[in-house]
Coordinates of C-alpha atoms and ligand atoms in Angstrom, one line a residue:
M1 CA -14.2 -16.8 17.6
N2 CA -10.8 -16.0 16.1
K3 CA -10.2 -19.0 13.9
Y4 CA -6.6 -19.7 13.0
K5 CA -5.7 -18.7 9.5
W6 CA -2.1 -18.5 8.4
W7 CA -2.5 -15.0 7.1
K8 CA -3.4 -13.6 10.5
E9 CA -0.1 -14.6 12.0
A10 CA 1.9 -13.5 9.0
V11 CA 4.2 -10.5 8.6
V12 CA 4.1 -9.2 5.0
Y13 CA 7.0 -7.6 3.1
Q14 CA 6.1 -5.5 0.0
I15 CA 8.5 -5.5 -2.9
Y16 CA 8.5 -2.9 -5.6
P17 CA 10.5 -4.9 -8.1
R18 CA 11.7 -2.1 -10.3
S19 CA 13.6 -0.6 -7.3
F20 CA 14.6 -3.7 -5.3
Q21 CA 17.7 -5.3 -6.9
D22 CA 19.1 -5.2 -10.4
S23 CA 20.7 -8.6 -11.3
N24 CA 21.8 -7.8 -14.9
N25 CA 22.9 -4.2 -14.6
D26 CA 20.4 -2.6 -16.9
G27 CA 19.5 -0.2 -14.1
I28 CA 16.1 -1.8 -13.4
G29 CA 15.4 -4.2 -10.6
D30 CA 14.2 -7.6 -11.6
I31 CA 13.0 -11.1 -10.5
P32 CA 16.4 -12.7 -10.3
G33 CA 17.4 -9.7 -8.2
I34 CA 14.6 -10.6 -5.7
I35 CA 15.8 -14.3 -5.7
N36 CA 19.3 -13.1 -4.8
K37 CA 17.9 -11.3 -1.8
L38 CA 15.6 -14.0 -0.4
D39 CA 18.0 -14.8 2.4
Y40 CA 17.8 -11.2 3.6
I41 CA 14.0 -11.3 3.6
E42 CA 13.8 -14.6 5.3
D43 CA 16.3 -13.5 7.9
L44 CA 14.1 -10.5 8.7
G45 CA 11.4 -12.9 9.7
I46 CA 9.0 -12.4 6.8
D47 CA 6.2 -14.9 6.0
V48 CA 4.6 -13.4 3.0
I49 CA 6.0 -11.4 0.1
W50 CA 3.7 -9.1 -1.8
L51 CA 5.1 -8.5 -5.2
C52 CA 3.9 -5.4 -7.0
P53 CA 3.0 -6.0 -10.7
V54 CA 5.5 -7.9 -12.8
Y55 CA 3.3 -8.5 -15.8
K56 CA 4.0 -7.3 -19.3
S57 CA 3.5 -3.5 -19.4
P58 CA 4.5 -0.4 -21.3
N59 CA 5.0 1.2 -17.9
A60 CA 3.0 4.3 -18.1
D61 CA 2.3 3.6 -14.4
N62 CA 5.1 1.3 -13.6
G63 CA 3.4 -2.0 -14.2
Y64 CA -0.1 -0.9 -13.1
D65 CA -0.9 -0.7 -16.8
I66 CA -0.9 -4.3 -17.9
S67 CA -0.7 -5.3 -21.6
D68 CA -0.6 -9.1 -21.0
Y69 CA -1.6 -10.7 -17.8
N70 CA 0.0 -14.0 -18.7
R71 CA 3.5 -12.8 -19.5
I72 CA 6.3 -11.1 -17.5
M73 CA 7.6 -7.6 -18.3
D74 CA 10.8 -8.0 -20.3
E75 CA 12.9 -5.9 -17.9
F76 CA 11.9 -8.2 -15.0
G77 CA 12.6 -11.6 -16.5
D78 CA 10.3 -14.3 -17.8
L79 CA 7.9 -17.0 -16.7
D80 CA 10.7 -19.3 -15.7
D81 CA 12.1 -16.6 -13.4
I82 CA 8.7 -16.2 -11.7
K83 CA 8.3 -20.0 -11.3
E84 CA 11.8 -20.1 -9.8
L85 CA 10.9 -17.3 -7.4
I86 CA 7.7 -19.1 -6.3
K87 CA 9.7 -22.3 -5.8
K88 CA 12.4 -20.6 -3.8
V89 CA 10.0 -18.6 -1.7
H90 CA 8.2 -21.9 -0.8
N91 CA 11.4 -23.7 -0.1
R92 CA 11.9 -21.1 2.7
D93 CA 8.4 -21.7 4.0
M94 CA 7.4 -18.3 2.9
K95 CA 4.5 -17.4 0.6
L96 CA 4.1 -15.1 -2.3
I97 CA 1.1 -13.0 -3.2
M98 CA 0.8 -11.0 -6.5
D99 CA -0.9 -7.8 -7.4
L100 CA -4.2 -8.2 -9.2
V101 CA -4.9 -5.2 -11.4
V102 CA -8.2 -5.7 -13.0
N103 CA -10.1 -2.4 -12.8
H104 CA -8.2 -1.4 -15.9
T105 CA -5.6 -2.7 -18.4
S106 CA -3.0 -0.9 -20.4
N107 CA -4.1 0.8 -23.6
Q108 CA -1.6 -1.6 -25.3
H109 CA -3.5 -4.7 -24.1
E110 CA -4.8 -6.5 -27.2
W111 CA -8.4 -6.2 -25.8
F112 CA -8.2 -2.4 -26.0
I113 CA -6.4 -2.4 -29.3
K114 CA -9.2 -4.4 -30.7
S115 CA -11.9 -2.5 -28.8
K116 CA -11.0 0.9 -30.2
K117 CA -10.9 -0.3 -33.8
S118 CA -14.6 0.2 -34.5
K119 CA -17.9 0.8 -32.7
I120 CA -19.1 -2.6 -33.5
N121 CA -16.6 -5.4 -32.7
P122 CA -16.6 -8.2 -30.1
F123 CA -14.2 -6.3 -27.9
R124 CA -15.9 -2.9 -28.0
D125 CA -17.9 -3.7 -24.9
Y126 CA -14.8 -4.8 -22.9
Y127 CA -14.2 -1.2 -22.0
I128 CA -16.5 1.8 -21.2
W129 CA -17.2 3.8 -24.3
K130 CA -19.7 6.7 -24.4
D131 CA -20.8 9.5 -26.6
G132 CA -19.9 13.0 -25.6
K133 CA -22.4 15.2 -23.9
E134 CA -24.0 17.6 -26.4
G135 CA -21.7 16.1 -28.9
K136 CA -18.6 17.9 -27.5
F137 CA -18.1 17.5 -23.8
P138 CA -16.9 14.4 -21.9
P139 CA -19.7 12.1 -20.8
T140 CA -19.3 13.1 -17.1
N141 CA -17.3 15.7 -15.2
W142 CA -15.3 13.0 -13.3
E143 CA -11.7 13.9 -12.6
S144 CA -9.0 11.2 -13.1
Y145 CA -6.8 10.3 -10.1
F146 CA -3.8 11.5 -12.0
G147 CA -5.3 14.8 -12.9
G148 CA -7.5 16.0 -15.9
S149 CA -10.7 14.4 -17.1
S150 CA -11.2 10.7 -16.7
W151 CA -12.5 10.5 -20.3
T152 CA -10.4 10.6 -23.4
Y153 CA -11.8 11.2 -26.8
D154 CA -11.0 8.8 -29.6
Q155 CA -10.9 10.5 -33.0
K156 CA -11.5 7.3 -35.0
T157 CA -14.8 6.2 -33.5
K158 CA -15.8 9.6 -32.1
Q159 CA -16.5 8.3 -28.6
Y160 CA -14.9 8.7 -25.2
Y161 CA -13.5 5.9 -23.1
L162 CA -13.3 6.0 -19.3
H163 CA -10.0 5.9 -17.4
L164 CA -10.1 6.6 -13.7
F165 CA -6.3 6.8 -13.8
A166 CA -4.0 7.7 -16.7
K167 CA -5.4 7.7 -20.2
E168 CA -3.0 4.8 -20.8
Q169 CA -5.1 2.8 -18.3
P170 CA -8.7 2.3 -19.8
D171 CA -11.2 0.9 -17.3
L172 CA -12.5 -2.5 -18.0
N173 CA -16.3 -3.0 -18.3
W174 CA -17.1 -5.4 -15.5
E175 CA -20.8 -5.4 -16.6
N176 CA -19.6 -7.6 -19.4
K177 CA -19.7 -11.2 -18.3
E178 CA -17.1 -12.3 -20.8
V179 CA -14.6 -9.8 -19.3
R180 CA -15.2 -11.1 -15.8
H181 CA -14.8 -14.7 -16.9
K182 CA -11.5 -13.9 -18.7
I183 CA -10.3 -12.4 -15.5
Y184 CA -11.3 -15.4 -13.4
E185 CA -9.5 -17.6 -15.9
M186 CA -6.4 -15.6 -15.6
M187 CA -6.6 -15.7 -11.8
R188 CA -6.8 -19.4 -11.8
W189 CA -3.9 -19.6 -14.2
W190 CA -1.7 -17.8 -11.7
L191 CA -3.0 -19.7 -8.6
D192 CA -2.3 -22.9 -10.4
K193 CA 1.3 -21.8 -10.7
G194 CA 1.4 -21.9 -7.0
I195 CA 1.0 -18.3 -5.8
D196 CA -0.6 -17.8 -2.5
G197 CA -3.0 -15.0 -3.1
F198 CA -3.6 -11.5 -4.4
R199 CA -3.4 -7.9 -3.4
M200 CA -6.3 -6.5 -5.3
D201 CA -5.6 -3.1 -6.8
V202 CA -8.4 -0.5 -6.4
I203 CA -10.8 -3.4 -6.2
N204 CA -13.7 -1.3 -5.0
M205 CA -13.8 0.7 -8.2
I206 CA -14.8 -2.1 -10.6
S207 CA -18.6 -1.5 -10.4
K208 CA -19.7 1.8 -11.9
D209 CA -23.1 3.4 -11.6
Q210 CA -24.5 2.7 -15.1
T211 CA -26.4 5.9 -15.3
F212 CA -23.1 7.8 -15.2
P213 CA -24.2 11.0 -13.5
D214 CA -22.0 14.1 -13.1
G215 CA -20.3 14.4 -9.7
E216 CA -20.6 17.4 -7.4
E217 CA -18.3 20.2 -8.5
K218 CA -15.0 20.3 -6.6
K219 CA -14.1 23.4 -4.6
K220 CA -11.3 24.3 -6.9
G221 CA -11.0 23.5 -10.6
E222 CA -13.2 22.4 -13.4
Y223 CA -14.0 18.8 -12.5
G224 CA -16.5 17.0 -10.4
D225 CA -16.2 14.2 -7.8
G226 CA -17.2 11.0 -9.4
T227 CA -16.4 8.8 -6.4
P228 CA -20.0 8.3 -5.3
Y229 CA -20.6 6.6 -8.7
F230 CA -17.6 4.3 -8.9
L231 CA -16.4 3.6 -5.3
N232 CA -18.2 0.7 -3.7
G233 CA -20.6 0.7 -6.7
P234 CA -24.0 -1.0 -7.0
K235 CA -22.7 -4.4 -8.2
L236 CA -19.4 -4.6 -6.3
Y237 CA -20.6 -7.3 -3.9
E238 CA -22.2 -9.3 -6.7
F239 CA -19.0 -9.2 -8.7
L240 CA -16.7 -10.2 -5.8
K241 CA -19.0 -12.9 -4.7
E242 CA -18.9 -14.3 -8.2
M243 CA -15.1 -14.1 -8.1
G244 CA -15.2 -16.0 -4.9
E245 CA -17.4 -18.7 -6.3
E246 CA -15.5 -18.9 -9.6
V247 CA -12.0 -18.8 -8.2
L248 CA -11.1 -17.8 -4.6
F249 CA -13.1 -20.4 -2.7
D250 CA -11.2 -23.2 -4.3
Y251 CA -7.8 -22.2 -2.9
D252 CA -6.2 -21.7 0.5
I253 CA -5.0 -18.2 -0.2
M254 CA -4.8 -14.8 1.2
T255 CA -6.5 -11.7 -0.3
V256 CA -6.1 -8.1 0.6
G257 CA -8.2 -5.4 -1.0
E258 CA -6.9 -2.0 -1.8
T259 CA -10.1 -0.1 -0.9
N260 CA -10.1 3.6 -0.5
N261 CA -13.3 4.9 1.3
F262 CA -14.7 1.4 2.0
G263 CA -15.7 1.7 5.6
I264 CA -15.8 -0.9 8.4
D265 CA -19.2 -2.2 7.6
N266 CA -18.0 -3.1 4.1
A267 CA -14.8 -4.6 5.5
I268 CA -16.9 -7.0 7.5
K269 CA -19.5 -7.6 4.9
F270 CA -16.9 -8.5 2.2
S271 CA -14.7 -10.6 4.4
K272 CA -17.0 -13.6 4.1
V273 CA -19.6 -14.8 1.7
N274 CA -21.7 -17.8 2.8
D275 CA -19.1 -18.5 5.5
K276 CA -16.3 -18.6 3.0
D277 CA -13.3 -16.2 3.0
L278 CA -13.6 -13.5 0.4
L279 CA -11.6 -10.4 1.2
N280 CA -9.5 -11.5 4.2
M281 CA -8.4 -8.0 4.9
I282 CA -8.4 -4.5 3.4
F283 CA -6.2 -1.5 3.2
H284 CA -8.3 1.4 4.3
F285 CA -7.0 4.8 3.7
E286 CA -8.1 6.7 6.8
L287 CA -4.6 7.2 8.1
M288 CA -3.4 8.4 4.7
S289 CA -5.2 11.7 5.1
V290 CA -4.2 12.7 8.6
D291 CA -1.6 15.0 7.2
R292 CA -3.4 16.2 4.1
D293 CA -6.7 17.2 2.6
K294 CA -8.9 14.2 2.1
D295 CA -9.8 15.2 -1.5
N296 CA -6.6 16.7 -2.5
K297 CA -3.4 14.9 -1.4
W298 CA -1.2 17.9 -2.3
I299 CA -2.8 20.2 0.3
E300 CA -0.9 19.8 3.7
K301 CA -2.5 19.6 7.1
D302 CA -1.0 19.3 10.6
I303 CA -1.1 15.9 12.1
D304 CA -3.4 15.6 15.1
L305 CA -2.4 12.5 17.1
K306 CA -5.9 12.3 18.5
E307 CA -7.2 11.7 15.0
I308 CA -4.8 8.8 14.5
K309 CA -5.9 7.3 17.8
S310 CA -9.5 7.5 17.0
I311 CA -9.0 5.8 13.6
Y312 CA -7.2 2.9 15.2
K313 CA -9.7 2.7 18.0
K314 CA -12.6 2.6 15.6
W315 CA -11.2 -0.1 13.3
N316 CA -9.7 -2.2 16.1
Q317 CA -12.8 -2.3 18.2
K318 CA -15.4 -2.7 15.4
L319 CA -13.4 -5.4 13.6
Y320 CA -12.7 -7.4 16.8
N321 CA -13.9 -11.0 16.2
K322 CA -15.7 -9.8 13.1
G323 CA -13.1 -9.1 10.5
W324 CA -9.4 -8.6 10.1
N325 CA -7.2 -5.6 9.4
A326 CA -4.2 -4.9 7.2
V327 CA -1.8 -2.6 9.2
Y328 CA 0.4 -0.3 7.2
L329 CA 1.7 3.2 7.1
G330 CA 3.8 3.1 3.9
N331 CA 3.8 1.6 0.4
H332 CA 4.8 2.4 -3.1
D333 CA 2.2 5.1 -3.3
Q334 CA 3.0 7.0 -0.1
P335 CA 6.0 9.0 1.2
R336 CA 8.5 7.2 3.4
I337 CA 7.0 6.7 6.9
V338 CA 9.9 8.0 8.9
S339 CA 9.8 11.3 7.0
R340 CA 6.1 11.5 7.2
F341 CA 5.2 10.4 10.7
G342 CA 8.5 10.5 12.4
D343 CA 11.5 12.8 12.3
D344 CA 14.1 11.9 9.6
K345 CA 16.6 14.5 10.8
N346 CA 17.1 14.5 14.5
Y347 CA 15.4 11.3 15.5
R348 CA 15.5 9.1 12.5
N349 CA 16.6 6.0 14.4
E350 CA 14.2 6.5 17.3
S351 CA 11.2 7.5 15.3
A352 CA 11.6 4.7 12.8
K353 CA 11.7 2.2 15.6
M354 CA 8.7 3.8 17.3
L355 CA 6.6 3.5 14.2
A356 CA 7.8 -0.1 13.8
T357 CA 6.6 -0.8 17.3
M358 CA 3.2 0.5 16.5
I359 CA 2.8 -1.4 13.3
L360 CA 4.0 -4.7 14.9
T361 CA 1.8 -4.4 18.0
M362 CA -1.5 -3.6 16.3
P363 CA -4.3 -6.0 15.7
G364 CA -4.2 -7.2 12.1
T365 CA -1.6 -8.3 9.6
P366 CA 1.4 -6.0 9.5
Y367 CA 2.9 -4.8 6.1
I368 CA 6.5 -3.6 5.8
Y369 CA 7.4 -1.7 2.6
Q370 CA 10.9 -2.3 1.3
G371 CA 13.4 0.0 2.9
E372 CA 11.2 0.8 5.8
E373 CA 13.1 -1.7 7.9
I374 CA 16.3 0.3 7.4
G375 CA 14.6 3.7 7.9
M376 CA 14.9 4.9 4.3
T377 CA 13.7 8.5 3.9
N378 CA 12.0 10.8 1.4
V379 CA 14.2 12.2 -1.4
K380 CA 14.5 15.8 -2.5
F381 CA 15.4 15.9 -6.2
D382 CA 16.0 19.5 -7.2
D383 CA 14.8 19.1 -10.8
I384 CA 11.5 17.7 -12.1
G385 CA 13.5 15.9 -14.8
K386 CA 14.6 13.4 -12.1
Y387 CA 11.1 12.4 -11.2
R388 CA 9.6 9.4 -12.9
D389 CA 6.1 9.0 -11.5
I390 CA 3.2 9.9 -13.9
E391 CA 1.2 11.4 -11.1
T392 CA 4.1 13.6 -9.9
I393 CA 4.9 14.7 -13.5
N394 CA 1.2 15.5 -14.2
Y395 CA 1.0 17.5 -11.0
Y396 CA 4.1 19.5 -11.9
R397 CA 2.7 20.3 -15.4
M398 CA -0.7 21.3 -14.2
Q399 CA 0.6 23.6 -11.4
N400 CA 3.1 25.1 -13.8
K401 CA 0.3 25.9 -16.2
K402 CA -1.4 27.7 -13.3
N403 CA 1.8 29.7 -12.8
K404 CA 2.7 28.3 -9.4
R405 CA 6.3 28.9 -8.5
V406 CA 8.6 26.1 -9.4
D407 CA 10.2 26.0 -5.9
E408 CA 6.7 25.8 -4.4
I409 CA 5.7 22.9 -6.7
L410 CA 8.9 21.1 -5.9
K411 CA 8.2 21.6 -2.2
D412 CA 4.9 19.8 -2.6
I413 CA 6.5 17.0 -4.5
H414 CA 9.2 16.5 -1.9
R415 CA 6.5 16.0 0.7
V416 CA 4.0 14.0 -1.3
S417 CA 5.4 12.3 -4.4
R418 CA 5.2 8.6 -4.8
D419 CA 8.8 8.6 -6.0
N420 CA 9.8 9.1 -2.4
A421 CA 9.1 5.5 -1.9
R422 CA 10.4 4.4 -5.3
T423 CA 14.1 5.3 -5.1
P424 CA 16.2 2.1 -5.2
M425 CA 16.8 0.0 -2.2
Q426 CA 20.0 1.0 -0.4
W427 CA 22.0 -2.2 0.1
D428 CA 25.5 -0.8 0.9
E429 CA 27.7 2.2 0.5
S430 CA 29.2 1.2 -2.8
F431 CA 28.5 2.8 -6.1
N432 CA 24.7 3.2 -6.6
A433 CA 24.1 1.7 -3.2
G434 CA 24.7 -1.9 -4.5
F435 CA 21.4 -1.7 -6.4
T436 CA 22.9 -1.6 -9.9
E437 CA 26.3 -1.1 -11.6
S438 CA 24.8 1.0 -14.3
T439 CA 22.6 4.0 -14.3
P440 CA 19.5 3.3 -12.2
W441 CA 16.0 4.1 -13.8
I442 CA 15.5 6.6 -11.0
D443 CA 18.3 8.2 -8.9
I444 CA 19.4 6.8 -5.7
N445 CA 18.7 8.8 -2.5
P446 CA 22.0 10.6 -1.9
N447 CA 21.9 9.5 1.8
Y448 CA 22.7 5.9 0.9
K449 CA 26.3 6.0 2.2
N450 CA 24.9 6.4 5.6
I451 CA 21.6 4.6 5.3
N452 CA 22.0 1.1 3.9
V453 CA 21.4 -2.6 4.7
K454 CA 25.1 -3.3 5.3
N455 CA 25.5 -0.6 8.0
E456 CA 22.3 -1.8 9.6
Q457 CA 23.3 -5.4 9.7
N458 CA 26.6 -4.5 11.4
D459 CA 25.0 -2.3 14.1
P460 CA 23.3 -4.3 16.8
D461 CA 21.2 -1.2 17.7
S462 CA 20.1 -0.6 14.1
I463 CA 16.5 -0.1 12.9
L464 CA 16.9 -3.4 11.0
N465 CA 17.8 -5.4 14.0
F466 CA 15.0 -3.8 16.0
Y467 CA 12.5 -4.9 13.3
K468 CA 13.9 -8.4 13.6
Q469 CA 13.4 -8.5 17.3
L470 CA 10.0 -7.0 17.1
I471 CA 8.8 -9.6 14.5
K472 CA 10.1 -12.4 16.8
I473 CA 8.3 -10.9 19.8
R474 CA 5.0 -10.6 17.9
K475 CA 5.3 -14.2 16.8
N476 CA 6.1 -15.5 20.3
N477 CA 3.3 -13.6 22.0
K478 CA 0.0 -14.4 20.4
T479 CA -1.7 -11.7 22.5
L480 CA -0.1 -9.2 20.2
I481 CA -1.8 -10.8 17.3
Y482 CA -5.2 -11.8 18.7
G483 CA -5.5 -9.8 21.9
K484 CA -8.2 -7.2 22.5
Y485 CA -7.2 -3.6 21.8
E486 CA -7.8 -1.1 24.5
P487 CA -6.8 2.5 24.2
V488 CA -5.5 4.5 27.2
L489 CA -4.6 8.2 27.5
E490 CA -7.0 9.0 24.7
D491 CA -6.8 12.7 25.2
D492 CA -3.0 13.0 25.2
Q493 CA -1.8 15.0 22.3
N494 CA 1.7 13.5 22.2
V495 CA 1.7 10.0 23.4
F496 CA -0.1 7.1 21.9
S497 CA -0.8 4.3 24.3
Y498 CA -2.8 1.1 24.3
F499 CA -3.2 -2.3 25.9
R500 CA -3.4 -5.7 24.2
K501 CA -5.1 -8.2 26.4
D502 CA -6.3 -11.8 26.4
S503 CA -6.2 -14.7 28.8
N504 CA -2.5 -15.1 28.3
G505 CA -1.5 -11.7 29.4
I506 CA -1.6 -7.9 29.2
Y507 CA 0.7 -5.8 27.2
L508 CA 1.1 -2.1 27.4
I509 CA 2.4 -0.1 24.5
I510 CA 3.6 3.5 24.9
L511 CA 4.6 5.5 21.8
N512 CA 5.8 9.1 21.9
F513 CA 4.9 10.5 18.5
F514 CA 6.8 13.8 19.1
E515 CA 9.9 15.3 20.4
K516 CA 8.4 16.5 23.7
S517 CA 9.3 14.5 26.8
Q518 CA 6.8 14.0 29.5
V519 CA 6.1 12.0 32.6
I520 CA 3.0 9.8 32.6
D521 CA 1.2 8.2 35.5
F522 CA -0.5 4.9 34.5
S523 CA -1.3 3.8 38.0
S524 CA -5.0 4.6 37.7
K525 CA -5.3 2.8 34.4
V526 CA -4.3 -0.7 35.4
S527 CA -3.0 -2.5 38.4
C528 CA 0.0 -4.8 38.3
E529 CA 2.9 -5.9 40.3
N530 CA 5.5 -6.4 37.7
L531 CA 6.3 -4.3 34.8
N532 CA 8.5 -6.3 32.4
L533 CA 10.0 -4.3 29.6
I534 CA 10.1 -6.4 26.5
I535 CA 11.6 -3.9 24.0
S536 CA 12.3 -0.2 23.8
N537 CA 14.1 2.1 21.3
Y538 CA 16.2 3.7 24.1
K539 CA 18.7 1.9 26.2
N540 CA 18.1 3.8 29.4
N541 CA 14.5 3.9 30.2
E542 CA 13.3 5.8 33.2
Y543 CA 10.5 4.0 35.0
A544 CA 10.2 2.0 38.2
N545 CA 6.5 1.4 38.3
L546 CA 3.3 2.6 36.6
L547 CA 3.3 5.8 38.7
N548 CA 5.7 7.8 36.7
I549 CA 7.1 6.7 33.4
K550 CA 9.3 9.3 31.9
I551 CA 8.9 9.3 28.1
K552 CA 11.7 10.6 26.0
P553 CA 11.5 12.0 22.4
Y554 CA 10.0 9.5 20.1
E555 CA 10.4 6.8 22.7
S556 CA 8.6 3.5 22.4
L557 CA 8.0 1.0 25.2
L558 CA 6.5 -2.4 25.1
F559 CA 5.7 -3.8 28.5
K560 CA 4.3 -7.1 29.7
L561 CA 2.3 -6.7 32.9
S562 CA 1.9 -9.3 35.5
Ligands
GLC601 C1 -3.2 1.6 -7.0 C2 -1.7 1.4 -7.0 C3 -1.1 2.6 -7.7 C4 -1.6 2.7 -9.1 C5 -3.2 2.7 -9.1 C6 -3.7 2.5 -10.5 O1 -3.6 2.7 -6.2 O2 -1.2 1.1 -5.8 O3 0.3 2.5 -7.7 O4 -1.1 3.8 -9.7 O5 -3.7 1.8 -8.3 O6 -3.5 1.1 -10.8
CA602 CA1 17.7 -5.6 -14.4

């Protein structure tokens, strides 16, 4: 049934190196900085570190544009530093997984530099080049994820190349066997250095429909939706199966796919090939559009808790004993979770703990993004010049061109920008939050004097200490890892509640997602004699039995029933 695998019981911590810790005071976080903070990560109870890209890169998209897969970005250190990091992580019985970005490279990668030299050269076919339509239009109407066309015209060879992201990130041509085998070779090179797996960047985009059709025109704007032709494309399964056979199956590693619009059936289908582990788990994006338009992240929508509940229910029930989930709310591409799903003003402490309770009591492997464990919040820079993210800056430019008011554009950016998650880690109340002694590459969130690791360590009731307790509770109660998920109160608009059950016990989790207090009667839902409170984010909880449990603003309760 549920076979033991180390990655199922692991808690993962995501590091965005540029913003974690600067060891040499150039304003940019680096690998030695991470090494300096391993005690902190170990103390939190972490098993696996996911390191965002550290490879050589001109940083058009902060390392997601790689110019050399076998070298480290100068600002982050060198190969000896990464070897040292791997060794020290392993010495602490933790593991390290790295980002695998192989849908595209940087336009500075030597393959692309050679590819664009002429129409006939051995590297031309490493990327996706096409003639323009009617000699003057891009080959398809597909829009790039960072705005504008996903094709850029090259004067020299008079063809367009495809880039689903920035023009500095040309898409690799996975139809080319040589490209695939170079990637597999690179993966083995890293695995042989001792890393424990990969987080696979936009991995379900690698196979494109080779007829390259136009997409349906989008409601607003001049572009079409190309996603049906490059998400979960015709050869995706074939390519990943080959990656398994050529690389993954030879190692005891963990893989997590970043797969927007994948669906549960694919999650199950891709988790195993011929009984061997392929994609152990995936990041689905369904929760990422509960507060925004599915096709346009900049358009806001009210959160309906019932939608959140139904997403969890669907995934948890369908994957049960068939696949495994990755549980996350935040990462380097999303706003801070306490600002987005909680209340970062009046109930920051309570709502951050409530969200932590949810993430750490769900089926699947939980992911904590750096700073989440101290309740870091979104930032509101008042000037576009302070933003660094290519997506944010492109959005600003394009809206500005359309004459949208600057304060309105900034309002969108404050809510949605990826830079919300990229301001430096707040270590203490000293100058620049203890992140650097020089000018940081992006400003520190001005709330660092109040919100920082040192304060959290000193306060027994802090968010950080709550995370530590919860992680221990999860590890000591396997029901919270493997138990069956059973929703309760499905129609309640404010309170999210569910059971986790197996032969070892029954747990009841109650999470108030809003400020509204209410009294709930659980007595018809389950019978039990003893209600043991394991952890809550309030000190004085008001309950005596299942009959009436009074739930305070953003309260979280984890009970064991017996
Ligand atoms: C993924 C990454 C994101 C990056 C994009 C292109 O979504 O998480 O940061 O910009 O892929 O590589
Ligand atoms: Ca540095």
